[in-house]
Structure formats: C-alpha cells, structure tokens
CSV table of C-alpha atoms in Angstrom, one decimal:
chain,number,residue,atom,x,y,z
A,1,MET,CA,6.0,19.9,-0.4
A,2,SER,CA,4.2,16.6,0.9
A,3,ALA,CA,6.0,13.5,2.7
A,4,TRP,CA,3.9,11.5,0.0
A,5,LYS,CA,2.3,11.3,-3.2
A,6,LEU,CA,0.0,9.1,-4.6
A,7,HIS,CA,-0.5,8.9,-8.5
A,8,GLY,CA,-2.3,7.0,-11.0
A,9,GLU,CA,-5.6,6.2,-11.9
A,10,ALA,CA,-7.7,3.1,-13.3
A,11,GLY,CA,-6.4,0.7,-10.6
A,12,ARG,CA,-2.7,1.5,-11.1
A,13,PHE,CA,-1.1,3.5,-8.7
A,14,GLU,CA,2.5,4.6,-7.6
A,15,LEU,CA,3.2,5.6,-4.0
A,16,HIS,CA,6.0,8.2,-3.5
A,17,GLY,CA,8.2,9.5,-0.2
A,18,ARG,CA,7.9,8.3,3.3
A,19,LEU,CA,5.4,5.7,4.9
A,20,ASP,CA,5.5,6.2,8.4
A,21,PHE,CA,3.4,6.8,11.7
A,22,ASP,CA,3.5,10.7,10.6
A,23,THR,CA,1.9,10.3,6.9
A,24,VAL,CA,0.1,7.0,7.0
A,25,PRO,CA,-2.9,8.7,8.2
A,26,ASP,CA,-3.0,11.2,5.4
A,27,VAL,CA,-2.2,8.4,3.0
A,28,PHE,CA,-4.9,6.1,4.6
A,29,ALA,CA,-7.5,9.0,4.0
A,30,ALA,CA,-6.4,8.7,0.1
A,31,THR,CA,-7.9,5.2,0.3
A,32,GLU,CA,-11.1,5.9,-1.5
A,33,ARG,CA,-9.2,7.1,-4.5
A,34,LEU,CA,-7.5,3.7,-4.5
A,35,PHE,CA,-10.7,1.3,-4.2
A,36,SER,CA,-12.7,3.8,-6.4
A,37,GLY,CA,-13.8,1.9,-9.7
A,38,SER,CA,-13.5,-2.1,-10.5
A,39,GLY,CA,-11.0,-4.5,-11.4
A,40,GLU,CA,-7.7,-5.4,-9.8
A,41,ILE,CA,-5.6,-3.1,-7.8
A,42,LEU,CA,-1.8,-2.6,-8.5
A,43,LEU,CA,0.0,-0.4,-6.1
A,44,ASP,CA,3.9,0.0,-6.8
A,45,LEU,CA,6.0,1.1,-3.9
A,46,SER,CA,9.5,1.4,-5.6
A,47,ALA,CA,9.4,5.2,-4.8
A,48,VAL,CA,9.0,4.7,-1.1
A,49,ASP,CA,12.3,5.8,0.5
A,50,ALA,CA,11.5,5.4,4.3
A,51,CYS,CA,9.1,3.0,6.3
A,52,ASN,CA,8.3,2.0,9.5
A,53,SER,CA,5.9,-0.5,10.9
A,54,ALA,CA,2.8,2.0,10.3
A,55,ALA,CA,3.4,1.3,6.6
A,56,LEU,CA,2.9,-2.6,7.3
A,57,ALA,CA,-0.1,-1.8,9.1
A,58,LEU,CA,-1.4,0.1,6.2
A,59,LEU,CA,-0.8,-2.3,3.3
A,60,LEU,CA,-2.4,-5.1,5.4
A,61,GLU,CA,-5.6,-2.8,6.0
A,62,TRP,CA,-5.7,-2.3,2.3
A,63,ARG,CA,-5.2,-6.1,1.9
A,64,ALA,CA,-8.5,-6.5,4.1
A,65,GLU,CA,-10.5,-3.6,2.5
A,66,ALA,CA,-10.2,-5.0,-1.0
A,67,GLY,CA,-11.2,-8.6,0.3
A,68,ARG,CA,-14.2,-6.6,1.8
A,69,ARG,CA,-14.8,-5.0,-1.3
A,70,ARG,CA,-14.3,-8.5,-3.5
A,71,ARG,CA,-11.3,-6.7,-5.4
A,72,GLN,CA,-7.8,-8.2,-5.7
A,73,ILE,CA,-4.9,-5.9,-4.7
A,74,ARG,CA,-1.5,-6.4,-5.5
A,75,PHE,CA,1.8,-4.8,-4.2
A,76,ARG,CA,5.1,-4.2,-6.4
A,77,ASN,CA,8.8,-3.2,-5.7
A,78,LEU,CA,8.0,-3.6,-1.8
A,79,PRO,CA,10.9,-1.7,0.4
A,80,GLN,CA,13.3,-4.1,1.8
A,81,ALA,CA,12.9,-2.7,5.1
A,82,LEU,CA,9.2,-3.6,4.5
A,83,ILE,CA,9.6,-6.9,3.4
A,84,ALA,CA,11.9,-7.7,6.8
A,85,MET,CA,9.4,-6.3,8.9
A,86,ALA,CA,6.5,-8.5,7.1
A,87,ARG,CA,9.1,-11.6,7.2
A,88,THR,CA,9.5,-11.0,11.0
A,89,SER,CA,5.8,-10.6,11.7
A,90,GLU,CA,5.3,-13.9,9.7
A,91,SER,CA,2.6,-11.5,7.4
A,92,LEU,CA,4.7,-11.4,4.1
A,93,ASP,CA,2.8,-14.0,2.6
A,94,LEU,CA,-0.3,-11.6,3.1
A,95,LEU,CA,1.5,-8.9,0.8
A,96,GLU,CA,2.9,-11.5,-1.7
A,97,ASN,CA,0.6,-12.9,-4.5
C-alpha cells in the first residue's frame, strides 16, 4: 500500500497519508492531475496524517504553479503541524485564502 493517495477529479481533490521527504517527490509527480482541466482547485488535506517541511514546500510550489496557469488553488483542513511550520516561516498567508 502506498504511503499516500490522491483522490478526486474536476478540481476537487483529497490527499491521504504522509507528506514528507520520502513521499513528496511522488506526490509532486501527480501535479499534472491536479492542474488538468480548468477553474478553481480545491485540495482537502484532512486525511494527511504526517508531514514535514517538504509538505510546506510542495503546497507553496502548487500555489506558484496555479498562479502560472492563472488558476486559483485553495487548501482546506491543513494539518496543525503544517500550519505551525507555515506560521514559523511566515508563509501561512500564502496557504490561506
């Protein structure tokens, strides 16, 4: 079983599992699935059960990619550990809409 799963379509996705240095490269490889189509992207992170700074870097890169593609991405249910890292690095406002 994979350490992570990305479910959804039509701009609505849920990410499950771990977001860390081991899994983020594979999750990032799934980026095209997130950005196919048009309109807003909504990514629910309520099922992320572990994360580290690699997760924060991934979300910031997704935010930048959305901007490059002139799309809006919204993150929902950010894990508390991710919120704490974003707050410490003064990047929380980049993750919240």
